[in-house]
Short mmCIF file of C-alpha atoms in Angstrom, two decimals:
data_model
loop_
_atom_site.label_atom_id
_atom_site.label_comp_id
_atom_site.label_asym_id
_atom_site.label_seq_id
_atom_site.Cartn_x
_atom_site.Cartn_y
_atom_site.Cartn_z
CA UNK A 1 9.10 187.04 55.88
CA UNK A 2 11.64 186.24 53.09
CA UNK A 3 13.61 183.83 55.11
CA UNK A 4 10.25 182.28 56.02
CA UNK A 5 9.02 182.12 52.12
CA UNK A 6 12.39 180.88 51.14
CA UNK A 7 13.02 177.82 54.16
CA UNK A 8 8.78 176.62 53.80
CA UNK A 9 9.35 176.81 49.74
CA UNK A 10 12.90 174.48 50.58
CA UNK A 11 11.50 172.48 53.72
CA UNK A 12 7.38 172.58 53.68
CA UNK A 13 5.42 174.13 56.31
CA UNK A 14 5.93 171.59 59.11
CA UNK A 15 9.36 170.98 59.22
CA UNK A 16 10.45 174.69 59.97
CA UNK A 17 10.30 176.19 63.28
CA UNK A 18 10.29 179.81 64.08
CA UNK A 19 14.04 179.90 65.60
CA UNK A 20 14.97 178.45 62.37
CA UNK A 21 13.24 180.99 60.42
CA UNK A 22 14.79 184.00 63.22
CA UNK A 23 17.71 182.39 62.62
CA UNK A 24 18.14 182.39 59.32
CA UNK A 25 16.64 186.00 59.20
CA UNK A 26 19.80 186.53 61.26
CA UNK A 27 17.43 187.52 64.09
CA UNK A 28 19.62 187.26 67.54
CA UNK A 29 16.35 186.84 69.60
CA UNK A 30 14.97 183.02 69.07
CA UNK A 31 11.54 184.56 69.91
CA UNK A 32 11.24 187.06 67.25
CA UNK A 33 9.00 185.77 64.63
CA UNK A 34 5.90 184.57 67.51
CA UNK A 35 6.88 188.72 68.45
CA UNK A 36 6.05 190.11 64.99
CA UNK A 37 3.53 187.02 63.65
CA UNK A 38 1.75 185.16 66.49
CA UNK A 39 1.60 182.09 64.77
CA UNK A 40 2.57 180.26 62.06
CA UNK A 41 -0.54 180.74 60.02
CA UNK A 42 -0.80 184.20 60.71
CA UNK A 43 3.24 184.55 58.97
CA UNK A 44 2.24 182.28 56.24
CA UNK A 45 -1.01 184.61 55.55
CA UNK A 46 0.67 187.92 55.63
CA UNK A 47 3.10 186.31 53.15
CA UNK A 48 0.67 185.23 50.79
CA UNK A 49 -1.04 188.60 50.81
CA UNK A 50 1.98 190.81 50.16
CA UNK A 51 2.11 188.59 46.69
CA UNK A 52 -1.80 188.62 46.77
CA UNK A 53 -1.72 192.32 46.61
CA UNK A 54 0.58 192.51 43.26
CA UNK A 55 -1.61 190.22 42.06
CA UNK A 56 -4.58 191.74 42.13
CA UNK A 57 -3.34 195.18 40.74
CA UNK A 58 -2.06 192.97 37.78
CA UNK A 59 -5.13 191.33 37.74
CA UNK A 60 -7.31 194.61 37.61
CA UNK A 61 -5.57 195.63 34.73
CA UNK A 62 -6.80 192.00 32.65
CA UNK A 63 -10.25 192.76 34.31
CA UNK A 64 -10.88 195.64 33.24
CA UNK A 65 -9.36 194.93 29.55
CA UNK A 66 -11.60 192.05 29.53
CA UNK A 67 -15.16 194.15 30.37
CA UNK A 68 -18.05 192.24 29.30
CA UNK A 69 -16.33 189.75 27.41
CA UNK A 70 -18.01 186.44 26.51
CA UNK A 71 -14.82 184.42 25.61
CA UNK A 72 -13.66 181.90 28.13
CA UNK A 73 -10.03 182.93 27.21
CA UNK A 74 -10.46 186.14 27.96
CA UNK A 75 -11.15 185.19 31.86
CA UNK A 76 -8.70 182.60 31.88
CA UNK A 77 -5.96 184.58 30.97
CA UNK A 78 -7.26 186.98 33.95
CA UNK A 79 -7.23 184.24 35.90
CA UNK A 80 -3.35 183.06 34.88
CA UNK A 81 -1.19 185.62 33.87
CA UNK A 82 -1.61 187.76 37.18
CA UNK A 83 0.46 185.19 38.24
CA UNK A 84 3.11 184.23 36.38
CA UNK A 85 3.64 187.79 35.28
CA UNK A 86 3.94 188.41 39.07
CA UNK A 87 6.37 184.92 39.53
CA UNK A 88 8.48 186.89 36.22
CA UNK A 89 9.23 189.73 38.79
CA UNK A 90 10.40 188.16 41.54
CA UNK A 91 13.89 187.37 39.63
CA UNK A 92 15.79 184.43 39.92
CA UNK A 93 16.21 182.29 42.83
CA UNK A 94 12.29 182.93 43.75
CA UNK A 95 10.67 181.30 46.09
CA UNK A 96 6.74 182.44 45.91
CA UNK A 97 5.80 179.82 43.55
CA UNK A 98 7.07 176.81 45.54
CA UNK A 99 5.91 178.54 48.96
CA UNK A 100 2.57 178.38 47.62
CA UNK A 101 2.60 174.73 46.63
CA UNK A 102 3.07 174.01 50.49
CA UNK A 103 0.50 176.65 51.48
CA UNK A 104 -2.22 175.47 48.57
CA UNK A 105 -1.69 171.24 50.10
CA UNK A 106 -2.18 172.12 53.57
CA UNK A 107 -5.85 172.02 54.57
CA UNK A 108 -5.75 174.41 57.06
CA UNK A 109 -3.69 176.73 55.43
CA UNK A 110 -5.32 176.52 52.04
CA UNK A 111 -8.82 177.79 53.48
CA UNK A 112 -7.53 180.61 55.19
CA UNK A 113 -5.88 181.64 52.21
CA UNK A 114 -8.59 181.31 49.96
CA UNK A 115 -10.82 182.94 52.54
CA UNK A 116 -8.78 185.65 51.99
CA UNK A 117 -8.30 185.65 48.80
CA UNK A 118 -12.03 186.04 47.51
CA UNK A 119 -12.29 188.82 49.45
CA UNK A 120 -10.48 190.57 45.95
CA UNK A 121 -12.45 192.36 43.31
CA UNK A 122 -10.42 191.31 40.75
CA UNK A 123 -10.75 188.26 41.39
CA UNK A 124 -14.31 187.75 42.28
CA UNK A 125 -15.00 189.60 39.26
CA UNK A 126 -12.69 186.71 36.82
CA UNK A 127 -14.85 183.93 39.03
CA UNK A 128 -17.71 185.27 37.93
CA UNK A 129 -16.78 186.07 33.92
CA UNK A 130 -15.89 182.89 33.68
CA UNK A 131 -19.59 181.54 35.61
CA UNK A 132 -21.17 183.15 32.31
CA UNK A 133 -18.81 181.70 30.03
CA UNK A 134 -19.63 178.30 31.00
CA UNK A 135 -23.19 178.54 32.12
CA UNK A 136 -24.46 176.88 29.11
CA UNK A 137 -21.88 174.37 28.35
CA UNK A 138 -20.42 172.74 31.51
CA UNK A 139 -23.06 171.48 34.30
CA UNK A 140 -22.99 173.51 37.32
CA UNK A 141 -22.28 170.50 39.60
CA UNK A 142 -18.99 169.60 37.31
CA UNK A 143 -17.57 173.19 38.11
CA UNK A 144 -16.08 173.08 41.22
CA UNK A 145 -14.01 169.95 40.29
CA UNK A 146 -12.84 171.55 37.43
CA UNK A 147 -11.77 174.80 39.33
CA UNK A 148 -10.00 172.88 42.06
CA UNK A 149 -7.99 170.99 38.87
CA UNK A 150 -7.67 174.50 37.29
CA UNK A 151 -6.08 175.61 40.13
CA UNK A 152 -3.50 172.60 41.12
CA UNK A 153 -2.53 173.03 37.34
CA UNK A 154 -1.59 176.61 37.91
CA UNK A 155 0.20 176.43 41.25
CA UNK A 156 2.25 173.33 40.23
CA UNK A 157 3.54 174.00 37.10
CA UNK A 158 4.54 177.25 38.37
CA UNK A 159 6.33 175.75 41.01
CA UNK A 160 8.10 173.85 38.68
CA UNK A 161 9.05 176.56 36.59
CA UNK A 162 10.64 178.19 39.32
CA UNK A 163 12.68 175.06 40.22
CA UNK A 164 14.04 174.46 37.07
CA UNK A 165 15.09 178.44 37.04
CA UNK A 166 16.66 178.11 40.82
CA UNK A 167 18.26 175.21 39.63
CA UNK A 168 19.59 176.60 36.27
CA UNK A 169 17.57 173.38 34.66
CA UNK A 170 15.12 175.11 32.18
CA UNK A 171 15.34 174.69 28.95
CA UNK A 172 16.72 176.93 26.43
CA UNK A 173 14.32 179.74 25.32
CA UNK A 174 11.53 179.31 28.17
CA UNK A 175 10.24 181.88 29.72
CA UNK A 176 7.27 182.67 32.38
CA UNK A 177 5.35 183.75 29.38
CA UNK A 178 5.66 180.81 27.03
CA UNK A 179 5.00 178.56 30.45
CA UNK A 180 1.87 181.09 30.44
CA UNK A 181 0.90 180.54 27.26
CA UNK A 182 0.66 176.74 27.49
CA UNK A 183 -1.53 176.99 30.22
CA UNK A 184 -3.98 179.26 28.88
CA UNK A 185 -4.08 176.65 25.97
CA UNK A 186 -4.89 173.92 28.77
CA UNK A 187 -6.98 175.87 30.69
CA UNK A 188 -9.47 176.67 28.19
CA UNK A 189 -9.25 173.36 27.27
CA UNK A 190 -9.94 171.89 30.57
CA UNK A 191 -12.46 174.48 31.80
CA UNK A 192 -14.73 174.32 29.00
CA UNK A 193 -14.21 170.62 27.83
CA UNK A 194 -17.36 168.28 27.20
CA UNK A 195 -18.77 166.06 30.03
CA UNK A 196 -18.41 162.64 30.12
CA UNK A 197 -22.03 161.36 30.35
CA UNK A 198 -22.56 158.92 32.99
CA UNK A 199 -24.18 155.54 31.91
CA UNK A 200 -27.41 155.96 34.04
CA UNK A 201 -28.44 159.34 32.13
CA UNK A 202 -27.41 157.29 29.04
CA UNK A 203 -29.71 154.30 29.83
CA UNK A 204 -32.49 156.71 30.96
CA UNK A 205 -32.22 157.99 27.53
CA UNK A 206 -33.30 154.54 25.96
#
């Protein structure tokens, strides 16, 4: 499973095969990952839930801290820091956070994953604090677009932040929770900014 993280993370999810990933595993038998996985999406899956499951304990914790909180940085920050305090754990060259760009721009892979993941508590519980948070303020049919940006902002700048550690190009005094701390700023920002108002609700107005 590491060897698998590390070569989709390097090489994406279609340009590694499973004798690569036995062989860099240092698996003698070519056939070894199809043994233990099946497939390929069943690998990438039980990957994604091994982090998924430090996650959500971290995330249970911000949950339950948060109660019945009606502050949309309250749930963002249960939505965010699960993660990068799980990405600070994983010490340095990770791979997680770059594996998951792959898995997260794959189509197939993406809903499988997500399936999955809303199957959490913790997490169904964040979805929903931050429903009530911006029931009054951001149109329900402007949500989802906003969530899908919410989460490409998340997943790629954490990427990147583990790049620039694996390559030893980050600069001086970063850290996963400074790089958290900007994006709580810009998720709050982004979640619960004003709507544009399109010109034919302005010109029904007049």
């Amino acid at each position: 499973m590491t060897a698998a993280e590390r070569l989709y993370a390097e090489h994406g999810l279609s340009n590694v095969s499973n004798r690569q990933i036995g062989e860099a595993a240092g698996q003698g038998n070519t056939t070894a990952v199809s043994y233990h996985f099946g497939s390929k999406a069943t690998l990438v899956r039980t990957i994604m839930a091994r982090h998924g499951e430090h996650v959500d304990l971290i995330r249970t914790r911000y949950v339950e801290a948060a109660g019945d909180s009606t502050d949309l940085r309250d749930w963002v920050r249960c939505l965010l820091r699960p993660v990068t305090e799980h990405n600070a754990t994983l010490g340095v060259p990770s791979w997680y956070a770059r594996f998951a760009v792959q898995v997260m721009t794959d189509p197939l892979m993406r809903t499988l994953v997500a399936d999955e993941s809303l199957t959490r508590d913790s997490l169904r519980s964040t979805l929903q604090g931050l429903g009530r948070c911006l029931y009054d303020t951001v149109p329900p049919e402007i949500r989802p677009a906003r969530a899908e940006m919410a989460r490409h902002l998340i997943t790629h700048t954490c990427a990147e932040r583990e790049r620039a550690l694996a390559e030893a190009t980050a600069e001086p005094g970063t850290s996963w929770e400074r790089t958290a701390d900007a994006l709580e700023d810009a998720l709050v920002g982004l979640l619960g900014a004003p709507t544009t108002r399109h010109r034919e609700d302005q010109r029904e107005d007049h």
